[in-house]
XYZ file of C-alpha atoms in Angstrom:
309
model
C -16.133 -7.361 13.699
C -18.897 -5.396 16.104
C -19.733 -1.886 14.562
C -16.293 -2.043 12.136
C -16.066 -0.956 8.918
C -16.001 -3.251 6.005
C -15.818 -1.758 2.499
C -17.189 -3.632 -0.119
C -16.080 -2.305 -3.893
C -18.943 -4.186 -6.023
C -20.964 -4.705 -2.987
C -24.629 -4.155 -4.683
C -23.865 -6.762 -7.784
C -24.920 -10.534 -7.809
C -21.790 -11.777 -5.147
C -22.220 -8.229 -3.226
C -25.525 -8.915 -1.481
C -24.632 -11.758 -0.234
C -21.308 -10.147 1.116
C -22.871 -7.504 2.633
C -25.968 -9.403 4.454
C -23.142 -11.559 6.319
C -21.265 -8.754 7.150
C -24.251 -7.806 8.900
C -24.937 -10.975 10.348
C -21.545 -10.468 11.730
C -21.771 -7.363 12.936
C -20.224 -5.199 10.705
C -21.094 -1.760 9.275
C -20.534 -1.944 5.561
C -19.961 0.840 2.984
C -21.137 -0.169 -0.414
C -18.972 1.642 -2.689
C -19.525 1.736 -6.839
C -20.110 3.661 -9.872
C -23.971 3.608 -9.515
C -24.608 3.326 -5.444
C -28.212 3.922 -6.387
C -28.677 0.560 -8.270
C -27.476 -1.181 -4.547
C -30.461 1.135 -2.549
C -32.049 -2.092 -2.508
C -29.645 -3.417 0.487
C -30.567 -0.878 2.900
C -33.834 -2.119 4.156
C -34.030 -2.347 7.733
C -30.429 -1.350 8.204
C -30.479 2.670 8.664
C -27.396 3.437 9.846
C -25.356 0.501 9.773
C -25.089 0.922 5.465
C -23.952 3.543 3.869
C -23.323 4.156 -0.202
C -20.887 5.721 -1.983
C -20.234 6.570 -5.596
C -16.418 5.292 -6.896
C -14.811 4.404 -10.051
C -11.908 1.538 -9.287
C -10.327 3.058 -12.788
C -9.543 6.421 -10.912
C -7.176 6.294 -8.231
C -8.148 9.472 -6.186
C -11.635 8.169 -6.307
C -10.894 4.591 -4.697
C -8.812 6.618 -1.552
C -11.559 8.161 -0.601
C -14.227 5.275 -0.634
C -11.741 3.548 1.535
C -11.207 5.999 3.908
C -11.632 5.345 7.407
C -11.887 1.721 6.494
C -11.055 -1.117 9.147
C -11.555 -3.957 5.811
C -11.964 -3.848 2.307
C -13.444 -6.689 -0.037
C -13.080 -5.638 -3.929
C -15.278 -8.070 -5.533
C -15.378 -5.824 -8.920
C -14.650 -7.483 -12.426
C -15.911 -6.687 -16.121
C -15.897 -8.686 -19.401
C -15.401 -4.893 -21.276
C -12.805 -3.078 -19.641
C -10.276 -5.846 -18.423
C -7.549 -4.320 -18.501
C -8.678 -1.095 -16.700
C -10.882 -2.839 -14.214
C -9.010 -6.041 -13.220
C -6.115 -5.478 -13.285
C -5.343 -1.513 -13.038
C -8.398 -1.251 -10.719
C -6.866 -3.731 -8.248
C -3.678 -1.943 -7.636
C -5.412 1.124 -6.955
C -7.510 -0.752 -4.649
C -4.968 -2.655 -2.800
C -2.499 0.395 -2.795
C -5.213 2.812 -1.651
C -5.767 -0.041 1.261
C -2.027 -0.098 2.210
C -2.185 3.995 2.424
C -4.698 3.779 4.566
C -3.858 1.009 7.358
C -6.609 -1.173 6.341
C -6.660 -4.336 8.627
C -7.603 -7.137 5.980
C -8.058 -6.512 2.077
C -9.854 -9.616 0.139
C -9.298 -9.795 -3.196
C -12.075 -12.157 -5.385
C -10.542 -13.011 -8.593
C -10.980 -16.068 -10.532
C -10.180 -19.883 -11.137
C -7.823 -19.541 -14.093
C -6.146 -16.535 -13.481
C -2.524 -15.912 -14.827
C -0.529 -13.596 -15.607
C 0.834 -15.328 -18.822
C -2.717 -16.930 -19.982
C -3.711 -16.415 -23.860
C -7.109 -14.960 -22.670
C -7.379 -11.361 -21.445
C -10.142 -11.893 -18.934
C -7.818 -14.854 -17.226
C -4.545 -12.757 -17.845
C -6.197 -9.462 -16.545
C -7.392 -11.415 -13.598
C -3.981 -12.692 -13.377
C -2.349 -9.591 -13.476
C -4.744 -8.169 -10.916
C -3.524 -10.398 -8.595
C -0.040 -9.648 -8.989
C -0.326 -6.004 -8.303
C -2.394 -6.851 -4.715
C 0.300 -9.551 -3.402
C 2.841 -5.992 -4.429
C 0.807 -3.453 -2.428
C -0.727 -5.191 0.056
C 1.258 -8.452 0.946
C -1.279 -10.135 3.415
C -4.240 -9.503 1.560
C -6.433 -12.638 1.040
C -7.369 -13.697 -2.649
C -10.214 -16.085 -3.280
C -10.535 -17.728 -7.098
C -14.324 -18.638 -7.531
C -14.529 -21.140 -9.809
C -18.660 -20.391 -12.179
C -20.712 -18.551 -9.084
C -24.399 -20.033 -9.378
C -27.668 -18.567 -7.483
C -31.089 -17.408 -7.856
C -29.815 -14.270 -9.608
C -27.216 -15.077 -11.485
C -26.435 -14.665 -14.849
C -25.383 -18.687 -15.173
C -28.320 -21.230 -14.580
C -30.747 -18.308 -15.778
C -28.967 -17.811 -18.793
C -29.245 -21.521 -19.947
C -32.534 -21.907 -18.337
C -34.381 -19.318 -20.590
C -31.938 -21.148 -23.732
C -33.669 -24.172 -23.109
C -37.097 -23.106 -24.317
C -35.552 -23.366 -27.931
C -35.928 -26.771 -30.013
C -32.269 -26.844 -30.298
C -29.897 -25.854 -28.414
C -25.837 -25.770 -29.634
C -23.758 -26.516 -27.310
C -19.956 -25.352 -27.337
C -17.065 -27.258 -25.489
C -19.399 -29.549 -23.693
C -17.028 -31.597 -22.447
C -15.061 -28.653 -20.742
C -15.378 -29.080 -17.016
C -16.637 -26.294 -14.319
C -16.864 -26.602 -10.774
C -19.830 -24.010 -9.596
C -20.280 -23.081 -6.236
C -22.834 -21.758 -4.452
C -22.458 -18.137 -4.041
C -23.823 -18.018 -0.245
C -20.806 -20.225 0.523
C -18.482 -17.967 -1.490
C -19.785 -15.030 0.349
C -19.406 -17.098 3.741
C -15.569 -17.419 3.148
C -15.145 -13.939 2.299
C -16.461 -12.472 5.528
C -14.503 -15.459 7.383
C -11.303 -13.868 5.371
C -12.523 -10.509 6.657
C -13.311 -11.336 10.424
C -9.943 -13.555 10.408
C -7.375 -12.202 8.949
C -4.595 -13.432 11.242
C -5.817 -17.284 9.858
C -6.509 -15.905 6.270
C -3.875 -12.858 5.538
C -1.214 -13.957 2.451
C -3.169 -17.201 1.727
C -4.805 -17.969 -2.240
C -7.497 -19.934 -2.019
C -9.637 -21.931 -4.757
C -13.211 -22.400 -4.661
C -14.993 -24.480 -5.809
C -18.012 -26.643 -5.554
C -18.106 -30.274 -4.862
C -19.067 -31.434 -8.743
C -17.092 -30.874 -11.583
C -19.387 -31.001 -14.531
C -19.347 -30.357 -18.163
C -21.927 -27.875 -20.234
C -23.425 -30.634 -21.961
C -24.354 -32.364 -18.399
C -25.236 -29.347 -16.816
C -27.958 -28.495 -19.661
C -29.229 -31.912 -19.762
C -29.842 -31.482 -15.859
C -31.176 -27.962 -15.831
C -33.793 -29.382 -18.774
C -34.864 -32.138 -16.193
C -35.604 -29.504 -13.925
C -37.364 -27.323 -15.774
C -39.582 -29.571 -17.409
C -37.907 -28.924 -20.758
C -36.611 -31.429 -23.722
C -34.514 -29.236 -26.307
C -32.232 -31.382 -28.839
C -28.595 -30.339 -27.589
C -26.360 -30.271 -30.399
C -22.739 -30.281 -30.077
C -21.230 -27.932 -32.393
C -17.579 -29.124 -33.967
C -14.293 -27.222 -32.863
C -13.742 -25.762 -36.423
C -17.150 -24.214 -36.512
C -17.263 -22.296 -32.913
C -13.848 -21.214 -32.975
C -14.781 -19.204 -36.439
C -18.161 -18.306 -35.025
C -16.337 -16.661 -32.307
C -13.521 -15.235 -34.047
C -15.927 -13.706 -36.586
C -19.103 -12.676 -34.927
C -17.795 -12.495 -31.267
C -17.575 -8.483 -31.029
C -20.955 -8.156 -32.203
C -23.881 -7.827 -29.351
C -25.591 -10.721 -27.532
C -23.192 -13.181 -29.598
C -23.168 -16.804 -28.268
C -19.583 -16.750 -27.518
C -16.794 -14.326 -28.456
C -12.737 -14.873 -28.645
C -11.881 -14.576 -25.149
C -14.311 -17.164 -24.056
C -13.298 -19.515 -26.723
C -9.679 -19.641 -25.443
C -10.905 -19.586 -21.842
C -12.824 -23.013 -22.753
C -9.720 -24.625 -23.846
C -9.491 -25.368 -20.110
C -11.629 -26.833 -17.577
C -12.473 -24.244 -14.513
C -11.972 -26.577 -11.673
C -9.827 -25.807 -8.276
C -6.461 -27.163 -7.616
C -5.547 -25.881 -4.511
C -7.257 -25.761 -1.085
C -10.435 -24.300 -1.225
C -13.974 -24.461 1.004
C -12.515 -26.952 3.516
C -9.936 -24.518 4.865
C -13.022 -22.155 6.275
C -14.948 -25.063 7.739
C -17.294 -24.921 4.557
C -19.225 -27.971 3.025
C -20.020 -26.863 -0.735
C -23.879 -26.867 -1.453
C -24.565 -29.368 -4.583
C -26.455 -27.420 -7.249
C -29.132 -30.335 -6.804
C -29.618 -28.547 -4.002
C -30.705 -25.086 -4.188
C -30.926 -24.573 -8.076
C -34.484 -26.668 -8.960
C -36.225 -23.815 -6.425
C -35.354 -20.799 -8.654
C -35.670 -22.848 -12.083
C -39.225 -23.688 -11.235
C -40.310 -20.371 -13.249
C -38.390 -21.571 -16.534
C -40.949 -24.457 -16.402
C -43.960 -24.024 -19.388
C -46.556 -23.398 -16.759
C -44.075 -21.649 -14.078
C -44.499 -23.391 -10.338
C -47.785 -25.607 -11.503
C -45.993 -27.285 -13.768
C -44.895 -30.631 -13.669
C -41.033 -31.799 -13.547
C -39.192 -34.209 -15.792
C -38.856 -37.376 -14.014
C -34.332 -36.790 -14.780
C -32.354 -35.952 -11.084
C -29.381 -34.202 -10.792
């Protein structure tokens, strides 16, 4: 992996810097390729040439060749909640196809838990359908299915974190179960996938974290650790399903259509996962209290609920 080329589609987003630090840590020169290379400026401190950004669209063919170009591995880690269709599942042909063209040595594809082809929900079929069209173009690529990716900034524990400052707090599906993982470890089996494609190339993989938890446990722990005591009401079938149905297009609403259907099912891996890389799976006892500590009332100083997780 000394002084080759990894290109990383999505590399500045939440999963991206993680990518691209252990690329680095591995040797690797990495080209951070996506609409907006400015918003990923931010990775390039301390690593003059050994980074490099470059502005592509995955929805335009022509424009995904020549981010690739030259390329010795690709990772496309890019997904959307808006343009499904477009993104996930055209922009993942083009991407895989544009890696076959070129002779690229390993292509990993990051999908999701839940993805199929057939599923009711268009982010799961999308995903589904994304995979598909990789496995067509570029047979020994590597696909990894994250189940919910937690870390200091994503848009999971924050999001319920800053919730639970609210007296009450509905909760939807909270018996649904997830399995989060840590996204350090997800980045660690990507660049494994990368650097080792001869174990890796044709393989799916699932994973996952070691807990499978539903959304009412998960808020009652992330209250403990931030020092918080909302009243967490469940909210009946009937009721979210025509909150969602209803209100779901509009924006910053709770929970639209697609996520409804996508909670019908728990997001937890059945297939092999972390193990096959050599990877224990970091608890999120472990790592999330240390970012949470600002969602408590007087930020580090103040004190925690007495509640473990």
């Amino acid at each position: 992996m000394q002084d080759a080329i990894v290109t990383v589609f999505g590399g500045g987003g939440f999963i991206g810097r993680y990518v691209v630090q252990q690329l680095f840590d591995a040797g690797a020169r990495v080209r951070v390729v996506q609409r907006d290379p400015k918003a990923a400026f931010f990775l390039r401190l301390g690593r003059i040439g050994r980074i490099q950004f470059l502005a592509a669209d995955v929805r335009k063919k022509d424009s995904v060749a020549r981010a690739l170009a030259g390329s010795d591995a690709v990772v496309n880690l890019v997904g959307s909640f808006a343009k499904m269709e477009q993104v996930q599942a055209q922009g993942a042909a083009y991407v895989a196809a544009a890696a076959a063209a070129a002779g690229v040595k390993a292509l990993v594809h990051v999908s999701a838990i839940g993805a199929d082809s057939n599923a009711e929900s268009r982010y799961a079929r999308t995903k589904g359908e994304g995979e598909a069209a990789v496995r067509a173009a570029f047979p020994s690529a590597t696909i990894l299915r994250p189940s919910i990716v937690f870390g200091r900034e994503d848009a999971f524990t924050n999001r319920f974190a800053r919730m639970l400052g609210l007296p009450l707090v509905p909760v939807v599906r909270g018996g649904t179960k997830f399995q989060p993982v840590f996204v350090a470890d997800l980045a660690q089996a990507i660049v494994q996938a990368v650097t080792d494609p001869g174990r890796h190339a044709g393989k799916t993989y699932e994973i996952a974290g070691p807990e499978r938890i539903g959304m009412t446990e998960l808020l009652q722990r992330l209250a403990g650790w931030t020092g918080r005591s909302p009243h967490l009401v469940p909210m009946p079938d009937g009721l979210a399903a025509l909150m969602a149905r209803t209100t779901g297009w509009l924006p910053g609403a709770p929970i639209n259509w697609d996520q409804w259907l996508m909670l019908q099912r728990d997001n937890v891996a059945s297939g092999p996962g972390l193990e096959e890389f050599g990877i224990r799976p970091t608890p999120l006892a472990a790592v999330a209290p240390d970012w949470l500590i600002q969602y408590r009332k007087h930020g580090r100083f103040g004190s925690m609920s007495t509640v473990e997780g």
